[in-house]
mmCIF file with all atom_site columns, C-alpha atoms in Angstrom:
data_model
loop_
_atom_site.group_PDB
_atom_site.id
_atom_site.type_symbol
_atom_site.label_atom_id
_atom_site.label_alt_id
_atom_site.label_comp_id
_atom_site.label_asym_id
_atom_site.label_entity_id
_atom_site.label_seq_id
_atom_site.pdbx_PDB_ins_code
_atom_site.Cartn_x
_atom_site.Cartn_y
_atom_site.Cartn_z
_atom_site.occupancy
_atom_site.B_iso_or_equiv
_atom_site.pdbx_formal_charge
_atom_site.auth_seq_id
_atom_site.auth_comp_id
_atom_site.auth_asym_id
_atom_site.auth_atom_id
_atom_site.pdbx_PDB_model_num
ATOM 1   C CA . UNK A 1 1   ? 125.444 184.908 12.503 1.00 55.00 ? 1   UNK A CA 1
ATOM 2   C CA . UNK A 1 2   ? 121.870 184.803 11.925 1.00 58.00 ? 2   UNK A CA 1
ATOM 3   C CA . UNK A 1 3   ? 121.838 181.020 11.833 1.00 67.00 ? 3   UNK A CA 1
ATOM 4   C CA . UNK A 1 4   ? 123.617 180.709 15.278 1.00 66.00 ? 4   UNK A CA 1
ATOM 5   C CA . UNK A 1 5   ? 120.477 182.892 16.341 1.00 66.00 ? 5   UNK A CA 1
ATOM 6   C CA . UNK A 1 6   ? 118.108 180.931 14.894 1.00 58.00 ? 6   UNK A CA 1
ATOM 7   C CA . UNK A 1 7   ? 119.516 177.198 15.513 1.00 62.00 ? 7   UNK A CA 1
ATOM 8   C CA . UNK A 1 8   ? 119.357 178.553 19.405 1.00 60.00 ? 8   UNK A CA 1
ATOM 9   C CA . UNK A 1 9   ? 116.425 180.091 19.555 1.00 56.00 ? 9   UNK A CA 1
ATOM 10  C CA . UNK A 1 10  ? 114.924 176.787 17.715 1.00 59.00 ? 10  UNK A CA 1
ATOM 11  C CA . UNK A 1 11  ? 116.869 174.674 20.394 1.00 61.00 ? 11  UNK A CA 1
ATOM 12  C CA . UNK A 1 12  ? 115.772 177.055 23.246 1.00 61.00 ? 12  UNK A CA 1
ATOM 13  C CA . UNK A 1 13  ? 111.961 176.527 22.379 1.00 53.00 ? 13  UNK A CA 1
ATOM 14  C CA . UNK A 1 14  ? 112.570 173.020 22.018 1.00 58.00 ? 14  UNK A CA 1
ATOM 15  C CA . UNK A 1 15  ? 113.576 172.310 25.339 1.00 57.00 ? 15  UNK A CA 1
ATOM 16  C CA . UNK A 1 16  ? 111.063 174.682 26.734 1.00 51.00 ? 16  UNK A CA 1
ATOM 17  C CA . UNK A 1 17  ? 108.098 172.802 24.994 1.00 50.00 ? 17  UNK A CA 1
ATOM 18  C CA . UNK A 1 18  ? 109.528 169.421 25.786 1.00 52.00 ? 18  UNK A CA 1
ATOM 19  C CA . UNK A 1 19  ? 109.373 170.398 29.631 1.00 51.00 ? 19  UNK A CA 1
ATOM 20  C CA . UNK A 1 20  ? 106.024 171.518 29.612 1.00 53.00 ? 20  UNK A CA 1
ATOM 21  C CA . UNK A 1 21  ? 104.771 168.675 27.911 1.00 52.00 ? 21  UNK A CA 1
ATOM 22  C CA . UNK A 1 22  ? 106.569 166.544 30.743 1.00 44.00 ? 22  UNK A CA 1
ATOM 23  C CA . UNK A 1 23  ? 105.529 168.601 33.131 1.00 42.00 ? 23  UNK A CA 1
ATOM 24  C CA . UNK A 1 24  ? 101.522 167.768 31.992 1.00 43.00 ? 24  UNK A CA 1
ATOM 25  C CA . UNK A 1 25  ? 101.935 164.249 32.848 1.00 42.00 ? 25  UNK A CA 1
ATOM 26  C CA . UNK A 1 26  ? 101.442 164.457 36.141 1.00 43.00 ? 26  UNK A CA 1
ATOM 27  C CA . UNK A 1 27  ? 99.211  163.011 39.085 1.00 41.00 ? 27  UNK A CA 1
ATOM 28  C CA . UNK A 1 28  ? 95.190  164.591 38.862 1.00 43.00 ? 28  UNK A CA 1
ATOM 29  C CA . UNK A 1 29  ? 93.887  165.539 42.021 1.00 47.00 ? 29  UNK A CA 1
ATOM 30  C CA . UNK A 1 30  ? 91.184  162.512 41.606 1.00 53.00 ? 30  UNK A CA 1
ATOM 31  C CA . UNK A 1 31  ? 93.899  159.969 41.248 1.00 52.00 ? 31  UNK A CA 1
ATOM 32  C CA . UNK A 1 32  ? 94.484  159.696 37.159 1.00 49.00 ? 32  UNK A CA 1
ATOM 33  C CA . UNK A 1 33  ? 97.453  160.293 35.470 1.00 49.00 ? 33  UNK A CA 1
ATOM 34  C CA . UNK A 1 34  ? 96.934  163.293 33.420 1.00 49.00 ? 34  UNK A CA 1
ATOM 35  C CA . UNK A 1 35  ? 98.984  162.790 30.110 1.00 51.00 ? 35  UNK A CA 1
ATOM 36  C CA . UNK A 1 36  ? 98.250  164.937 27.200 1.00 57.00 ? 36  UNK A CA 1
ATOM 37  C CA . UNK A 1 37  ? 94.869  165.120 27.600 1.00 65.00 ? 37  UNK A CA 1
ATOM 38  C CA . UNK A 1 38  ? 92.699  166.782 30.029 1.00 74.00 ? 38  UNK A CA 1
ATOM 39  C CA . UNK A 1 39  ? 91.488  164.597 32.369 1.00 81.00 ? 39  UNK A CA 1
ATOM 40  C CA . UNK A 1 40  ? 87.997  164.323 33.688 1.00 83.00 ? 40  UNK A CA 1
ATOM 41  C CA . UNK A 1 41  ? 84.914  162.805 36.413 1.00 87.00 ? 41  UNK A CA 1
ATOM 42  C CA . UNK A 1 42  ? 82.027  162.735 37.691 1.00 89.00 ? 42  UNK A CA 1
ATOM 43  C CA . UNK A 1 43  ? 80.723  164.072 40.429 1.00 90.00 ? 43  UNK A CA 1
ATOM 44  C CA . UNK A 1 44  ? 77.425  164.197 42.831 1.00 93.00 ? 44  UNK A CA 1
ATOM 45  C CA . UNK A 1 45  ? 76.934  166.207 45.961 1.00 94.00 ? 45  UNK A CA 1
ATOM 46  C CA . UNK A 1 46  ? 75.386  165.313 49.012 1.00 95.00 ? 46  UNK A CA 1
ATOM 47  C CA . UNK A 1 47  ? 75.118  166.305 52.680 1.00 97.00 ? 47  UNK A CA 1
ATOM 48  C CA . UNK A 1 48  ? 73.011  168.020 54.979 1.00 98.00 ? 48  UNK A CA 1
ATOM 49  C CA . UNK A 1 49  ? 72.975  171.579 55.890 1.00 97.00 ? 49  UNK A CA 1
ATOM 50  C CA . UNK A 1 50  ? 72.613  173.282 59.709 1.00 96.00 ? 50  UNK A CA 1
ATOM 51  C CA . UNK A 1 51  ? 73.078  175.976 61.581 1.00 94.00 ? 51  UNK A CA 1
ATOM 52  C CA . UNK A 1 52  ? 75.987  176.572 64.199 1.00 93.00 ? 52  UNK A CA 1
ATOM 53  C CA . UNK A 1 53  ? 74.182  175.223 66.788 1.00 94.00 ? 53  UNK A CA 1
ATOM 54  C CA . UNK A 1 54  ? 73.928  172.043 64.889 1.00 95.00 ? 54  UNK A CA 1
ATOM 55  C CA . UNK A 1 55  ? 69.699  172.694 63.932 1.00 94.00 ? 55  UNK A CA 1
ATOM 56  C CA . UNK A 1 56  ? 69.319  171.450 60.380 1.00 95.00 ? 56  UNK A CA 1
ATOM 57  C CA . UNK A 1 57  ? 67.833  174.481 58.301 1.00 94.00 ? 57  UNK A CA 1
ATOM 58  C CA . UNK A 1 58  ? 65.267  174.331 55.709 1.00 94.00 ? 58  UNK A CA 1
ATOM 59  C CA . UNK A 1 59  ? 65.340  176.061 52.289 1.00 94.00 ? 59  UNK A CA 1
ATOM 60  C CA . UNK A 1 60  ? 68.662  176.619 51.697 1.00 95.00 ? 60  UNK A CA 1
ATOM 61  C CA . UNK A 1 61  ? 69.602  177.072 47.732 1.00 96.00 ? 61  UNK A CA 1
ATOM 62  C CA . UNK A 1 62  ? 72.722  174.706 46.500 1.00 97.00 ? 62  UNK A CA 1
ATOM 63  C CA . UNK A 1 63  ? 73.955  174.846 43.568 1.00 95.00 ? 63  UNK A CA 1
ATOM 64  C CA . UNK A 1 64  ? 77.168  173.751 42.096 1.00 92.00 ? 64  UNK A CA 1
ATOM 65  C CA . UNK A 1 65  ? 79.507  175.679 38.999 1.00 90.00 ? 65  UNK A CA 1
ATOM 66  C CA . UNK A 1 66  ? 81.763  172.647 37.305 1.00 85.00 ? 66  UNK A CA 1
ATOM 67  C CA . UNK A 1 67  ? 84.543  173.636 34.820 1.00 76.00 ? 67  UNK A CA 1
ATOM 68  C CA . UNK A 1 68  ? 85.059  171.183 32.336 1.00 68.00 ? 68  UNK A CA 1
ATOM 69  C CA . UNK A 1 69  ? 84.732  171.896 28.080 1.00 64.00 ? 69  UNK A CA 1
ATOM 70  C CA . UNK A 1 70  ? 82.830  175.048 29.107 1.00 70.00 ? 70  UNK A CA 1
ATOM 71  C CA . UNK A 1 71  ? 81.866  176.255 32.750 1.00 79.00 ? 71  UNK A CA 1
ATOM 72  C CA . UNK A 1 72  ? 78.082  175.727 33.916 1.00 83.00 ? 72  UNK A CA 1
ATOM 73  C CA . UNK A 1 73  ? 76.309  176.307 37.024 1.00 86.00 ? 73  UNK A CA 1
ATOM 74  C CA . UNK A 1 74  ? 73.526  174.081 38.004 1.00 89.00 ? 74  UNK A CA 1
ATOM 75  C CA . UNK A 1 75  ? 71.041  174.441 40.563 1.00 91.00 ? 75  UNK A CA 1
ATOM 76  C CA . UNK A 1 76  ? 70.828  171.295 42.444 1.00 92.00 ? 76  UNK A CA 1
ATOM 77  C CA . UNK A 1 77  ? 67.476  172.216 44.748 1.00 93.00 ? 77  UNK A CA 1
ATOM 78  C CA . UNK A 1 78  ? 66.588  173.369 48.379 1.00 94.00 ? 78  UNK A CA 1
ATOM 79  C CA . UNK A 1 79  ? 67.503  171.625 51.414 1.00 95.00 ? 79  UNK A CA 1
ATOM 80  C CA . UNK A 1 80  ? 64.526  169.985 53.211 1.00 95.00 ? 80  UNK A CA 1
ATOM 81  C CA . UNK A 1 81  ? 63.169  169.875 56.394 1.00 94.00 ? 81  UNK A CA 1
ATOM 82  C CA . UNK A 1 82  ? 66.008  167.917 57.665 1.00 96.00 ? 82  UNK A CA 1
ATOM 83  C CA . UNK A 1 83  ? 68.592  170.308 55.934 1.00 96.00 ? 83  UNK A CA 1
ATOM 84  C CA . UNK A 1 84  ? 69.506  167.374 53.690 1.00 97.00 ? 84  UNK A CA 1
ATOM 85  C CA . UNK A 1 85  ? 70.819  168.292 50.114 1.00 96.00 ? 85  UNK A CA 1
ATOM 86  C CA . UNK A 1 86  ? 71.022  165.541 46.967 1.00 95.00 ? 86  UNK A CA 1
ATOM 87  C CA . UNK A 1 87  ? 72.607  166.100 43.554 1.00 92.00 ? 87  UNK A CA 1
ATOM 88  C CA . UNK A 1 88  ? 70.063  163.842 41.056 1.00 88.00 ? 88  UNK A CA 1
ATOM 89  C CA . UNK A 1 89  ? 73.345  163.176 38.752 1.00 87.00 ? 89  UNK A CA 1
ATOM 90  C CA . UNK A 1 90  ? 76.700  163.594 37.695 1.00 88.00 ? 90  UNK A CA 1
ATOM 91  C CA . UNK A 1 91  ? 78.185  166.582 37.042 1.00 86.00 ? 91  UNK A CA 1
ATOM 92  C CA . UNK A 1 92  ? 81.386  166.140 34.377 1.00 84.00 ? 92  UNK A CA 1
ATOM 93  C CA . UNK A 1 93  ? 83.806  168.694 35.560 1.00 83.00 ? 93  UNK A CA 1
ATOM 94  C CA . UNK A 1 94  ? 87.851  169.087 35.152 1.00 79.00 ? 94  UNK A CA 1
ATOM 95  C CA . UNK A 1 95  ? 89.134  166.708 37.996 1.00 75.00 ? 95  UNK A CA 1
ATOM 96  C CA . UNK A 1 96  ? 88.992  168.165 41.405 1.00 72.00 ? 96  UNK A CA 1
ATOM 97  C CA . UNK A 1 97  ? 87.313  171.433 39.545 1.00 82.00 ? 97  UNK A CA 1
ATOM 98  C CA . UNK A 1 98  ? 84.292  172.130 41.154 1.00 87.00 ? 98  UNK A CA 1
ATOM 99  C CA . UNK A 1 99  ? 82.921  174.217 43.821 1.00 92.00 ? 99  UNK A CA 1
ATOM 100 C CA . UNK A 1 100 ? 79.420  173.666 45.536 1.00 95.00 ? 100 UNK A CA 1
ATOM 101 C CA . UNK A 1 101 ? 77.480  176.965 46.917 1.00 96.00 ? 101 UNK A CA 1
ATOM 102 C CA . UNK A 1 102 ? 75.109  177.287 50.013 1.00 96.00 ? 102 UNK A CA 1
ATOM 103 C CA . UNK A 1 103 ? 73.021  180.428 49.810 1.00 95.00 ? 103 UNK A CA 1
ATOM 104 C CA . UNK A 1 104 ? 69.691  181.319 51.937 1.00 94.00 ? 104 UNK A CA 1
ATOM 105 C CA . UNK A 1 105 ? 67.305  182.632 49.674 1.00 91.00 ? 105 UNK A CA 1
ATOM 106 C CA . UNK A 1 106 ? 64.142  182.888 51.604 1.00 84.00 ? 106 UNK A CA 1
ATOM 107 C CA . UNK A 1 107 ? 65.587  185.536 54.414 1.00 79.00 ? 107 UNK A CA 1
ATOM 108 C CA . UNK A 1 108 ? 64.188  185.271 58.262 1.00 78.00 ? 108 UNK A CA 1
ATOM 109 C CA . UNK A 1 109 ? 62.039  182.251 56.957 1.00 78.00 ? 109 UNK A CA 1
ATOM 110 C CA . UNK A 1 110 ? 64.013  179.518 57.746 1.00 73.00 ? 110 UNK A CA 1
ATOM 111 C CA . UNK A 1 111 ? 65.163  180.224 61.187 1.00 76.00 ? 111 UNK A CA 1
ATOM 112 C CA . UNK A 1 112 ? 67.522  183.795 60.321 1.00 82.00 ? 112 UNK A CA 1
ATOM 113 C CA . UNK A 1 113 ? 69.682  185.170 57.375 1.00 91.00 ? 113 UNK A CA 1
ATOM 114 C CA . UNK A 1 114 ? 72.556  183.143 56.928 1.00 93.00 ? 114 UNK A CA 1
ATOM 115 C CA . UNK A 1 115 ? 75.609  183.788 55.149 1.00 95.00 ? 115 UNK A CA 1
ATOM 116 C CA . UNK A 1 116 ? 76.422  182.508 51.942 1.00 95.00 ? 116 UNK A CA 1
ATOM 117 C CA . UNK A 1 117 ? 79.019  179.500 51.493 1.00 97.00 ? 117 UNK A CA 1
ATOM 118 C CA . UNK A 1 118 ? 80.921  178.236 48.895 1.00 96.00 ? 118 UNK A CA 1
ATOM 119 C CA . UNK A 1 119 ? 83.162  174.546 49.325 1.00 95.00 ? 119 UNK A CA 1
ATOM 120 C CA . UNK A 1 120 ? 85.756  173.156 46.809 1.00 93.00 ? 120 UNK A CA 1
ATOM 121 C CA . UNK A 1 121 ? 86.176  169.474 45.819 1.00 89.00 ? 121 UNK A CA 1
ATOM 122 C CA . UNK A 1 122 ? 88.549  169.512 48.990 1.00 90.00 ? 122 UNK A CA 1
ATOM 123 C CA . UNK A 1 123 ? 85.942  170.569 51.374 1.00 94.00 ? 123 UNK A CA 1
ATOM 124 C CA . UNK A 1 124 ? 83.954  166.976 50.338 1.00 94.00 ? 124 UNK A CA 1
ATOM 125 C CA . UNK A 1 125 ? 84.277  163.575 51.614 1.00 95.00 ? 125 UNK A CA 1
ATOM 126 C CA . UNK A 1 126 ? 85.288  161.547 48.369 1.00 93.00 ? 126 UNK A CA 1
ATOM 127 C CA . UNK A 1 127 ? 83.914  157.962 47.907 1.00 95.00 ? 127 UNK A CA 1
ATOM 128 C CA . UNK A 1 128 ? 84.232  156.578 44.275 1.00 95.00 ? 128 UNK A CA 1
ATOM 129 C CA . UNK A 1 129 ? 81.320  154.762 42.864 1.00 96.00 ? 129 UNK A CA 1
ATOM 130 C CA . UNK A 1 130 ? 82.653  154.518 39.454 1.00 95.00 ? 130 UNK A CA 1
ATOM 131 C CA . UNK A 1 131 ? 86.141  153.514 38.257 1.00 94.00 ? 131 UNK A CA 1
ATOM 132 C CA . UNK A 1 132 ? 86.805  155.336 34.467 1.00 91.00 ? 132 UNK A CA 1
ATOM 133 C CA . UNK A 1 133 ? 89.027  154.261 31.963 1.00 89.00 ? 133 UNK A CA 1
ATOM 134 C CA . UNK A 1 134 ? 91.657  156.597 30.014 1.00 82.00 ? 134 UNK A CA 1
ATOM 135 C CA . UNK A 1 135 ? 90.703  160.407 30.384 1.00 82.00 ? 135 UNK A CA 1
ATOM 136 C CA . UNK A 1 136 ? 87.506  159.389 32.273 1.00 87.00 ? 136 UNK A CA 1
ATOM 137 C CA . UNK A 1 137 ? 88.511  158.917 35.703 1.00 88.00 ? 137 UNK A CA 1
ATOM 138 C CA . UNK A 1 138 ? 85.264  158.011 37.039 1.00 92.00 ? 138 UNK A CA 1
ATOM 139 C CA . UNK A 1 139 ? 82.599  159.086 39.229 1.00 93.00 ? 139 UNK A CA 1
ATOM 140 C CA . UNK A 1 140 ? 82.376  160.192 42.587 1.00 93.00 ? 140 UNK A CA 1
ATOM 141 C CA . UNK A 1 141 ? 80.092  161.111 44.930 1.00 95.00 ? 141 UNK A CA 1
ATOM 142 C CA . UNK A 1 142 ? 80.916  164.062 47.488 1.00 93.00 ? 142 UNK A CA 1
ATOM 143 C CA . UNK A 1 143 ? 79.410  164.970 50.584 1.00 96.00 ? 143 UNK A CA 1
ATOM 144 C CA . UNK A 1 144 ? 79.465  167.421 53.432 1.00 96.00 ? 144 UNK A CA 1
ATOM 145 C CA . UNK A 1 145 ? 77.997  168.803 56.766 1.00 96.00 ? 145 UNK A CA 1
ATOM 146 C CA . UNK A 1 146 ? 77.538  172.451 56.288 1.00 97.00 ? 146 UNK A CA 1
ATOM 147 C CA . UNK A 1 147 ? 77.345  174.974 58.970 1.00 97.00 ? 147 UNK A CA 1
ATOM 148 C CA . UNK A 1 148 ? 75.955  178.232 57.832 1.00 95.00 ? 148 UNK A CA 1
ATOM 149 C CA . UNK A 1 149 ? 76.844  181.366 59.952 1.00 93.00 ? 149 UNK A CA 1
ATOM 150 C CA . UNK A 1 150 ? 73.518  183.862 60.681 1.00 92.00 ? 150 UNK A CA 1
ATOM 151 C CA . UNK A 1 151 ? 74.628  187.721 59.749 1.00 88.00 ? 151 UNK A CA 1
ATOM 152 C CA . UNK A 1 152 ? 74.538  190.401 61.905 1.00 77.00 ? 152 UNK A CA 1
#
């Protein structure tokens, strides 16, 4: 009796393993197939930040947390006058795992308080500048208008 047990429970977790395993070999969200591995790119953010009204506002901290081997957030730098934004490299993440933060750190002195943002890889424009090979599915660079709400 015991060996009926066993041989199905064996058989059960066979089957169960063999589906997740097929079940990993699906389409990433930048493109790759993800086989047993996980699969990985590059990315840089760019864009320009502004107001509702469309005026580009100044000083505006972005920084962006990537989840790849370990999880890191990164500082990219203040907008400028313009409200423009530039990552100076690329950030390795998990495909499609990234999220980019807007937050106003100087108070009244850009204009009004605004409220805090935070955008996913499918908040971004996508253009590839890279193509990768295997696991490495490239690098990309991904950019956004913001519009930052004031608080009340």
């Amino acid at each position: 009796m015991k060996t009926k047990i066993d041989s199905a429970v064996n058989w059960l977790l066979s089957g169960l393993l063999a589906l997740l395993g097929f079940a990993s070999c699906g389409k990433t969200t930048c493109g790759g197939i993800a086989e047993y591995g996980t699969p990985t790119a590059g990315y840089r953010a760019l864009g320009r930040v502004a107001d509702e009204t469309g005026t580009p506002v100044k000083g505006i901290e972005v920084s962006r947390v990537t989840r790849g081997l370990s999880e890191s957030k990164t500082v990219i730098g203040l907008t400028d006058e313009n409200g423009r934004f530039a990552d100076t490299d690329y950030a390795t993440a998990w495909c499609g795992d990234i999220e980019v933060t807007f937050t106003d750190i100087d108070g009244e002195e850009n204009g009004g308080k605004f409220q805090s943002k935070t955008l996913t890889l499918d908040d971004f424009d996508a253009t590839k500048v890279r193509d990768g090979k295997g696991w490495d599915n490239g690098d990309y660079d991904i950019s956004a208008d913001v519009k930052l709400t004031k608080e009340e």
